[in-house]
mmCIF file of C-alpha atoms in Angstrom:
data_model
loop_
_atom_site.group_PDB
_atom_site.id
_atom_site.type_symbol
_atom_site.label_atom_id
_atom_site.label_comp_id
_atom_site.label_asym_id
_atom_site.label_seq_id
_atom_site.Cartn_x
_atom_site.Cartn_y
_atom_site.Cartn_z
ATOM 1 C CA PHE H 1 118.161 74.746 157.953
ATOM 2 C CA ALA H 2 115.730 72.875 160.164
ATOM 3 C CA LYS H 3 115.261 69.101 160.054
ATOM 4 C CA SER H 4 112.301 67.071 161.218
ATOM 5 C CA ASN H 5 113.121 63.806 163.013
ATOM 6 C CA ASP H 6 109.815 62.005 162.483
ATOM 7 C CA ARG H 7 110.610 60.791 158.937
ATOM 8 C CA SER H 8 113.077 58.097 158.030
ATOM 9 C CA ASN H 9 113.063 57.525 154.245
ATOM 10 C CA LEU H 10 115.132 59.695 151.925
ATOM 11 C CA ILE H 11 112.311 61.414 150.002
ATOM 12 C CA SER H 12 110.502 62.461 153.163
ATOM 13 C CA GLN H 13 113.784 63.535 154.732
ATOM 14 C CA ILE H 14 114.540 65.860 151.797
ATOM 15 C CA ASP H 15 110.961 67.187 151.845
ATOM 16 C CA SER H 16 111.268 67.978 155.529
ATOM 17 C CA TYR H 17 114.076 70.492 155.009
ATOM 18 C CA THR H 18 113.100 74.123 155.198
ATOM 19 C CA GLN H 19 115.299 76.991 154.055
ATOM 20 C CA ASP H 20 115.218 80.651 155.024
ATOM 21 C CA LEU H 21 116.784 83.394 152.892
ATOM 22 C CA TYR H 22 118.396 86.324 154.667
ATOM 23 C CA SER H 23 119.454 89.573 153.024
ATOM 24 C CA THR H 24 120.834 92.890 154.236
ATOM 25 C CA GLY H 25 119.157 94.734 151.342
ATOM 26 C CA THR H 26 115.607 95.993 151.222
ATOM 27 C CA GLY H 27 113.250 93.668 149.394
ATOM 28 C CA CYS H 28 111.766 94.958 146.125
ATOM 29 C CA VAL H 29 109.472 92.088 145.165
ATOM 30 C CA LYS H 30 105.830 92.269 146.149
ATOM 31 C CA VAL H 31 103.854 89.279 147.328
ATOM 32 C CA ASN H 32 102.126 87.646 144.375
ATOM 33 C CA TYR H 33 98.954 86.182 145.844
ATOM 34 C CA LYS H 34 97.892 84.804 142.466
ATOM 35 C CA VAL H 35 100.917 82.492 142.342
ATOM 36 C CA LEU H 36 100.675 81.597 146.013
ATOM 37 C CA GLY H 37 97.010 80.767 145.591
ATOM 38 C CA SER H 38 97.748 78.383 142.734
ATOM 39 C CA LEU H 39 100.188 76.269 144.762
ATOM 40 C CA ASP H 40 99.108 72.776 145.777
ATOM 41 C CA LEU H 41 99.177 72.609 149.577
ATOM 42 C CA VAL H 42 98.925 69.340 151.514
ATOM 43 C CA SER H 43 98.444 68.680 155.197
ATOM 44 C CA ASP H 44 101.163 67.342 157.472
ATOM 45 C CA ASP H 45 99.420 63.967 157.732
ATOM 46 C CA ALA H 46 99.433 63.415 153.950
ATOM 47 C CA ASN H 47 101.036 60.248 152.640
ATOM 48 C CA GLU H 48 104.297 60.088 150.729
ATOM 49 C CA MET H 49 102.706 59.976 147.260
ATOM 50 C CA GLN H 50 100.685 63.123 147.982
ATOM 51 C CA TRP H 51 103.820 64.961 149.077
ATOM 52 C CA VAL H 52 105.697 63.955 145.920
ATOM 53 C CA THR H 53 102.780 64.920 143.658
ATOM 54 C CA SER H 54 102.368 68.261 145.397
ATOM 55 C CA ALA H 55 106.092 69.024 145.143
ATOM 56 C CA THR H 56 106.081 68.244 141.384
ATOM 57 C CA VAL H 57 103.079 70.481 140.710
ATOM 58 C CA ASN H 58 104.461 73.353 142.778
ATOM 59 C CA THR H 59 107.854 73.111 141.087
ATOM 60 C CA LYS H 60 106.251 73.489 137.664
ATOM 61 C CA ILE H 61 104.175 76.469 138.815
ATOM 62 C CA LEU H 62 107.147 78.274 140.347
ATOM 63 C CA ARG H 63 109.418 77.539 137.382
ATOM 64 C CA ARG H 64 106.846 78.917 134.950
ATOM 65 C CA HIS H 65 106.346 82.000 137.114
ATOM 66 C CA PHE H 66 110.049 82.835 137.301
ATOM 67 C CA GLN H 67 110.503 82.076 133.605
ATOM 68 C CA GLU H 68 107.799 84.625 132.782
ATOM 69 C CA LEU H 69 109.477 87.129 135.097
ATOM 70 C CA THR H 70 112.868 86.579 133.429
ATOM 71 C CA GLU H 71 111.442 86.852 129.903
ATOM 72 C CA GLY H 72 109.549 89.997 130.830
ATOM 73 C CA PHE H 73 112.631 91.550 132.411
ATOM 74 C CA LEU H 74 114.894 90.760 129.440
ATOM 75 C CA GLY H 75 112.222 91.716 126.906
ATOM 76 C CA ILE H 76 113.223 95.368 127.272
ATOM 77 C CA PHE H 77 116.446 94.550 125.388
ATOM 78 C CA ASN H 78 114.717 92.894 122.397
ATOM 79 C CA VAL H 79 114.734 96.208 120.513
ATOM 80 C CA TYR H 80 118.544 95.914 120.257
ATOM 81 C CA PHE H 81 118.271 92.490 118.594
ATOM 82 C CA LYS H 82 115.893 93.511 115.794
ATOM 83 C CA GLN H 83 116.468 95.364 112.538
ATOM 84 C CA LYS H 84 116.688 99.114 112.865
ATOM 85 C CA GLU H 85 113.698 100.867 111.328
ATOM 86 C CA THR H 86 114.547 102.824 108.191
ATOM 87 C CA LYS H 87 113.371 106.396 107.861
ATOM 88 C CA GLY H 88 113.582 109.172 105.300
ATOM 89 C CA ALA H 89 115.807 108.527 102.287
ATOM 90 C CA ASP H 90 116.611 104.991 103.466
ATOM 91 C CA CYS H 91 113.042 103.943 102.614
ATOM 92 C CA GLY H 92 113.285 105.020 98.967
ATOM 93 C CA TYR H 93 115.090 103.709 95.906
ATOM 94 C CA ALA H 94 118.224 102.689 97.846
ATOM 95 C CA ALA H 95 116.438 100.596 100.487
ATOM 96 C CA LYS H 96 116.819 97.257 98.680
ATOM 97 C CA PHE H 97 120.558 97.829 98.201
ATOM 98 C CA MET H 98 121.416 98.839 101.767
ATOM 99 C CA GLN H 99 122.396 96.270 104.363
ATOM 100 C CA PRO H 100 120.203 96.500 107.491
ATOM 101 C CA HIS H 101 121.739 97.178 110.889
ATOM 102 C CA LEU H 102 120.852 96.697 114.523
ATOM 103 C CA PRO H 103 120.116 99.735 116.705
ATOM 104 C CA GLN H 104 123.099 101.063 118.612
ATOM 105 C CA TYR H 105 123.130 100.310 122.322
ATOM 106 C CA VAL H 106 123.908 103.207 124.652
ATOM 107 C CA GLU H 107 123.584 102.488 128.359
ATOM 108 C CA GLN H 108 122.680 106.044 129.390
ATOM 109 C CA ASP H 109 119.969 106.233 126.747
ATOM 110 C CA LEU H 110 118.443 102.995 128.008
ATOM 111 C CA ILE H 111 118.393 104.103 131.639
ATOM 112 C CA SER H 112 116.995 107.519 130.693
ATOM 113 C CA THR H 113 114.262 105.875 128.643
ATOM 114 C CA LEU H 114 113.309 103.519 131.478
ATOM 115 C CA MET H 115 113.034 106.455 133.884
ATOM 116 C CA GLY H 116 110.499 108.151 131.614
ATOM 117 C CA PRO H 117 106.802 107.941 132.513
ATOM 118 C CA SER H 118 105.818 106.658 129.066
ATOM 119 C CA VAL H 119 107.631 103.307 129.368
ATOM 120 C CA ALA H 120 105.205 100.394 129.511
ATOM 121 C CA PHE H 121 106.757 97.586 131.552
ATOM 122 C CA PRO H 122 105.283 94.087 131.156
ATOM 123 C CA LYS H 123 102.411 93.415 133.530
ATOM 124 C CA VAL H 124 104.163 90.344 134.890
ATOM 125 C CA LEU H 125 106.901 92.674 136.183
ATOM 126 C CA THR H 126 104.687 95.380 137.636
ATOM 127 C CA ASP H 127 102.639 92.715 139.460
ATOM 128 C CA CYS H 128 105.732 91.568 141.338
ATOM 129 C CA VAL H 129 108.069 94.587 141.446
ATOM 130 C CA GLU H 130 107.321 98.179 142.274
ATOM 131 C CA ARG H 131 107.739 100.401 139.231
ATOM 132 C CA ALA H 132 110.077 102.787 141.074
ATOM 133 C CA LYS H 133 112.496 99.931 141.809
ATOM 134 C CA LEU H 134 112.551 98.421 138.316
ATOM 135 C CA VAL H 135 114.988 101.051 137.010
ATOM 136 C CA GLU H 136 117.329 100.244 139.872
ATOM 137 C CA LEU H 137 117.188 96.548 138.971
ATOM 138 C CA TYR H 138 118.017 97.298 135.341
ATOM 139 C CA TYR H 139 120.884 99.556 136.398
ATOM 140 C CA LYS H 140 122.361 96.763 138.532
ATOM 141 C CA PHE H 141 121.869 94.231 135.738
ATOM 142 C CA VAL H 142 123.687 96.214 133.024
ATOM 143 C CA HIS H 143 126.623 96.673 135.429
ATOM 144 C CA SER H 144 126.760 93.025 136.464
ATOM 145 C CA VAL H 145 129.449 90.588 135.293
ATOM 146 C CA ASN H 146 126.904 88.501 133.350
ATOM 147 C CA PHE H 147 125.356 91.247 131.234
ATOM 148 C CA LYS H 148 128.192 91.908 128.777
ATOM 149 C CA HIS H 149 128.613 88.274 127.743
ATOM 150 C CA TRP H 150 124.851 87.683 127.472
ATOM 151 C CA PHE H 151 124.203 90.877 125.517
ATOM 152 C CA HIS H 152 127.056 90.426 123.018
ATOM 153 C CA SER H 153 126.180 86.786 122.392
ATOM 154 C CA ARG H 154 122.573 87.777 121.611
ATOM 155 C CA ARG H 155 123.761 90.604 119.352
ATOM 156 C CA ARG H 156 126.089 88.245 117.508
ATOM 157 C CA LEU H 157 123.272 85.779 116.824
ATOM 158 C CA ALA H 158 120.935 88.596 115.770
ATOM 159 C CA LYS H 159 123.509 90.007 113.341
ATOM 160 C CA ALA H 160 124.085 86.580 111.797
ATOM 161 C CA ALA H 161 120.344 86.025 111.300
ATOM 162 C CA LEU H 162 119.914 89.520 109.869
ATOM 163 C CA ARG H 163 122.784 88.994 107.431
ATOM 164 C CA ARG H 164 121.364 85.649 106.243
ATOM 165 C CA ALA H 165 117.992 87.254 105.560
ATOM 166 C CA TRP H 166 119.645 90.154 103.727
ATOM 167 C CA LEU H 167 121.747 87.784 101.615
ATOM 168 C CA ASP H 168 118.665 85.961 100.371
ATOM 169 C CA THR H 169 117.038 89.263 99.405
ATOM 170 C CA ARG H 170 120.149 90.920 97.969
ATOM 171 C CA LEU H 171 121.045 88.037 95.689
ATOM 172 C CA GLU H 172 117.606 88.279 94.068
ATOM 173 C CA VAL H 173 117.903 91.975 93.144
ATOM 174 C CA ASP H 174 117.745 92.521 89.376
ATOM 175 C CA ILE H 175 120.303 95.235 88.798
ATOM 176 C CA THR H 176 119.294 95.798 85.158
ATOM 177 C CA ALA H 177 115.679 96.530 86.046
ATOM 178 C CA SER H 178 116.775 98.665 88.969
ATOM 179 C CA ILE H 179 119.094 100.799 86.834
ATOM 180 C CA ALA H 180 116.315 101.423 84.327
ATOM 181 C CA SER H 181 114.142 102.948 87.065
ATOM 182 C CA LEU H 182 116.851 105.276 88.438
ATOM 183 C CA ASP H 183 117.975 108.678 87.238
ATOM 184 C CA GLU H 184 121.617 109.755 87.032
ATOM 185 C CA TYR H 185 121.782 111.085 90.597
ATOM 186 C CA GLU H 186 120.184 107.940 92.042
ATOM 187 C CA ARG H 187 122.517 105.692 90.070
ATOM 188 C CA THR H 188 125.501 107.558 91.465
ATOM 189 C CA ASP H 189 124.130 107.212 94.983
ATOM 190 C CA VAL H 190 123.501 103.479 94.577
ATOM 191 C CA TYR H 191 126.954 103.083 93.028
ATOM 192 C CA GLU H 192 128.557 104.489 96.188
ATOM 193 C CA ILE H 193 126.461 102.178 98.373
ATOM 194 C CA VAL H 194 127.399 99.056 96.414
ATOM 195 C CA GLN H 195 131.061 100.104 96.264
ATOM 196 C CA LYS H 196 131.202 100.288 100.069
ATOM 197 C CA GLN H 197 129.597 96.834 100.244
ATOM 198 C CA VAL H 198 132.176 95.404 97.847
ATOM 199 C CA LEU H 199 135.045 96.854 99.883
ATOM 200 C CA GLY H 200 133.482 95.644 103.136
ATOM 201 C CA GLU H 201 132.965 92.128 101.803
ATOM 202 C CA MET H 202 136.544 91.963 100.487
ATOM 203 C CA GLN H 203 137.847 92.929 103.928
ATOM 204 C CA ARG H 204 135.750 90.319 105.740
ATOM 205 C CA LEU H 205 137.462 87.257 107.168
ATOM 206 C CA GLY H 206 136.112 84.494 104.963
ATOM 207 C CA PRO H 207 133.969 86.558 102.545
ATOM 208 C CA ASP H 208 130.902 85.090 100.872
ATOM 209 C CA LYS H 209 132.148 84.476 97.325
ATOM 210 C CA LYS H 210 128.658 84.275 95.865
ATOM 211 C CA LEU H 211 127.675 87.608 97.387
ATOM 212 C CA LEU H 212 130.997 89.228 96.438
ATOM 213 C CA HIS H 213 130.579 88.107 92.845
ATOM 214 C CA LYS H 214 127.014 89.472 92.795
ATOM 215 C CA LEU H 215 128.100 92.816 94.264
ATOM 216 C CA GLN H 216 130.982 93.147 91.815
ATOM 217 C CA GLY H 217 128.641 92.432 88.922
ATOM 218 C CA ASP H 218 126.145 95.025 90.155
ATOM 219 C CA LEU H 219 128.908 97.577 90.645
ATOM 220 C CA ASP H 220 130.191 96.952 87.139
ATOM 221 C CA ALA H 221 126.685 97.405 85.684
ATOM 222 C CA LEU H 222 126.165 100.624 87.665
ATOM 223 C CA PHE H 223 129.523 101.945 86.508
ATOM 224 C CA GLN H 224 128.628 101.277 82.876
ATOM 225 C CA SER H 225 125.340 103.180 83.313
ATOM 226 C CA LEU H 226 127.120 106.364 84.464
ATOM 227 C CA PRO H 227 128.198 109.114 82.046
ATOM 228 C CA LYS H 228 131.722 108.819 80.644
ATOM 229 C CA SER H 229 132.844 111.986 82.400
ATOM 230 C CA LEU H 230 131.744 110.595 85.738
ATOM 231 C CA GLN H 231 133.410 107.261 85.001
ATOM 232 C CA GLN H 232 136.706 109.031 84.390
ATOM 233 C CA SER H 233 136.414 111.044 87.611
ATOM 234 C CA ILE H 234 135.734 107.834 89.539
ATOM 235 C CA MET H 235 138.824 106.206 88.065
ATOM 236 C CA LEU H 236 140.970 109.121 89.264
ATOM 237 C CA ASN H 237 140.393 107.886 92.809
ATOM 238 C CA PRO H 238 143.006 105.164 93.534
ATOM 239 C CA GLN H 239 140.715 103.069 95.717
ATOM 240 C CA SER H 240 137.782 103.282 93.292
ATOM 241 C CA SER H 241 140.105 102.540 90.381
ATOM 242 C CA THR H 242 141.422 99.373 92.044
ATOM 243 C CA THR H 243 137.924 98.201 92.925
ATOM 244 C CA MET H 244 136.587 98.758 89.416
ATOM 245 C CA LYS H 245 139.528 96.955 87.816
ATOM 246 C CA GLN H 246 138.837 93.970 90.057
ATOM 247 C CA CYS H 247 135.175 94.060 89.026
ATOM 248 C CA TYR H 248 136.233 94.258 85.387
ATOM 249 C CA VAL H 249 138.518 91.235 85.707
ATOM 250 C CA SER H 250 135.798 89.314 87.543
ATOM 251 C CA SER H 251 133.183 90.067 84.879
ATOM 252 C CA GLU H 252 135.584 89.217 82.071
ATOM 253 C CA ASP H 253 136.561 85.938 83.752
ATOM 254 C CA GLU H 254 132.893 85.010 84.074
ATOM 255 C CA ALA H 255 132.182 85.856 80.444
ATOM 256 C CA LEU H 256 135.247 83.913 79.285
ATOM 257 C CA ALA H 257 134.321 80.913 81.419
ATOM 258 C CA GLY H 258 130.826 80.979 79.991
ATOM 259 C CA ARG H 259 132.088 81.119 76.442
ATOM 260 C CA LEU H 260 134.600 78.320 76.950
ATOM 261 C CA SER H 261 132.199 76.054 78.818
ATOM 262 C CA ALA H 262 129.423 76.452 76.235
ATOM 263 C CA PRO H 263 129.372 73.747 73.557
ATOM 264 C CA GLU H 264 130.603 74.932 70.185
ATOM 265 C CA GLU H 265 127.857 75.601 67.682
ATOM 266 C CA THR H 266 127.972 73.362 64.652
ATOM 267 C CA PHE H 267 127.544 74.555 61.096
ATOM 268 C CA GLU H 268 124.067 73.019 61.000
ATOM 269 C CA GLU H 269 122.992 74.702 64.285
ATOM 270 C CA ALA H 270 124.089 78.054 62.871
ATOM 271 C CA GLY H 271 121.445 77.702 60.192
ATOM 272 C CA LYS H 272 124.031 76.818 57.567
ATOM 273 C CA SER H 273 125.247 80.420 57.632
ATOM 274 C CA PRO H 274 129.035 80.481 57.173
ATOM 275 C CA PHE H 275 129.297 84.109 58.326
ATOM 276 C CA ARG H 276 127.428 83.497 61.587
ATOM 277 C CA TRP H 277 129.361 80.301 62.334
ATOM 278 C CA PHE H 278 132.739 81.965 61.624
ATOM 279 C CA GLN H 279 131.768 85.012 63.734
ATOM 280 C CA ARG H 280 130.946 82.804 66.744
ATOM 281 C CA ARG H 281 134.249 80.976 66.439
ATOM 282 C CA LEU H 282 136.178 84.212 66.151
ATOM 283 C CA SER H 283 134.584 85.762 69.255
ATOM 284 C CA LYS H 284 135.880 82.857 71.320
ATOM 285 C CA LYS H 285 139.450 82.780 70.144
ATOM 286 C CA SER H 286 140.415 86.215 68.837
ATOM 287 C CA PRO H 287 142.621 88.124 71.350
ATOM 288 C CA ASP H 288 142.532 91.310 69.239
ATOM 289 C CA LYS H 289 138.852 91.886 69.989
ATOM 290 C CA ALA H 290 139.407 91.538 73.738
ATOM 291 C CA MET H 291 142.421 93.860 73.621
ATOM 292 C CA LYS H 292 140.447 96.482 71.705
ATOM 293 C CA GLN H 293 137.552 96.288 74.167
ATOM 294 C CA ALA H 294 139.911 96.600 77.149
ATOM 295 C CA HIS H 295 141.676 99.565 75.559
ATOM 296 C CA GLU H 296 138.377 101.410 75.060
ATOM 297 C CA ASP H 297 137.118 100.681 78.595
ATOM 298 C CA PRO H 298 137.801 103.612 80.975
ATOM 299 C CA ARG H 299 138.604 101.207 83.768
ATOM 300 C CA MET H 300 141.647 99.972 81.878
ATOM 301 C CA SER H 301 142.777 103.358 80.622
ATOM 302 C CA PHE H 302 144.008 104.394 84.094
ATOM 303 C CA SER H 303 146.487 101.559 84.602
#
């Protein structure tokens, strides 16, 4: 540091400090004459207010410049924080049922891609850093102590945002209309997808009850749409059998809660039809009907 002795007040004393940076490594940043030309330079005989104003303007210019450099440098990693593009069969009938994922990060693949001639680096980077040295900078960055924490925190936020968006879309899926547009093979395929989602949600720490209930209802509807022979083969699998029984209990609990919470229909509301009124009352309170339905259901026949 070098200090000038011709200034006495604190602001001028701080302004009079000059700092030199020394490094044993070879510099990789080119001189950016555009930024240097935009700096506000004042003469040595300028007054105190001019020095303060110039320092404020230059600070903003330099901060904006280095912010653009940082954003351009980190922008290469944005592809790992966005939804993975679906291709092939994933774009068809099963697309609205499948949960989106983020692209997998592989360090060697990233470095190999950056070394390729087809990579288009941001202009703000190529204006300040030689293209041949950019790969070396990225290699040092991914091996630094700060990269792992920064990258995983960004991935965690991206996954949370992606899941929230998927939840809003998934809860709006009309399973009845979807089943009507699928053939037997497609229904079986979608059944396997939804079954994996049910198992995954049940194993989550603090599962989303609304989503789990929706998935169980969809799985139950898909199961009912399959042929009886296929239903029986599914129930032979212990894991599938347990899952379907849970879906059955959940759907029955919902139906029972709906029946019990609904106000009882009066004789007048039933159109003064004794048969209809008695039938409604019986469906709420008769255990024999529920037992018969459970006995005929293939999910309960493999207890």
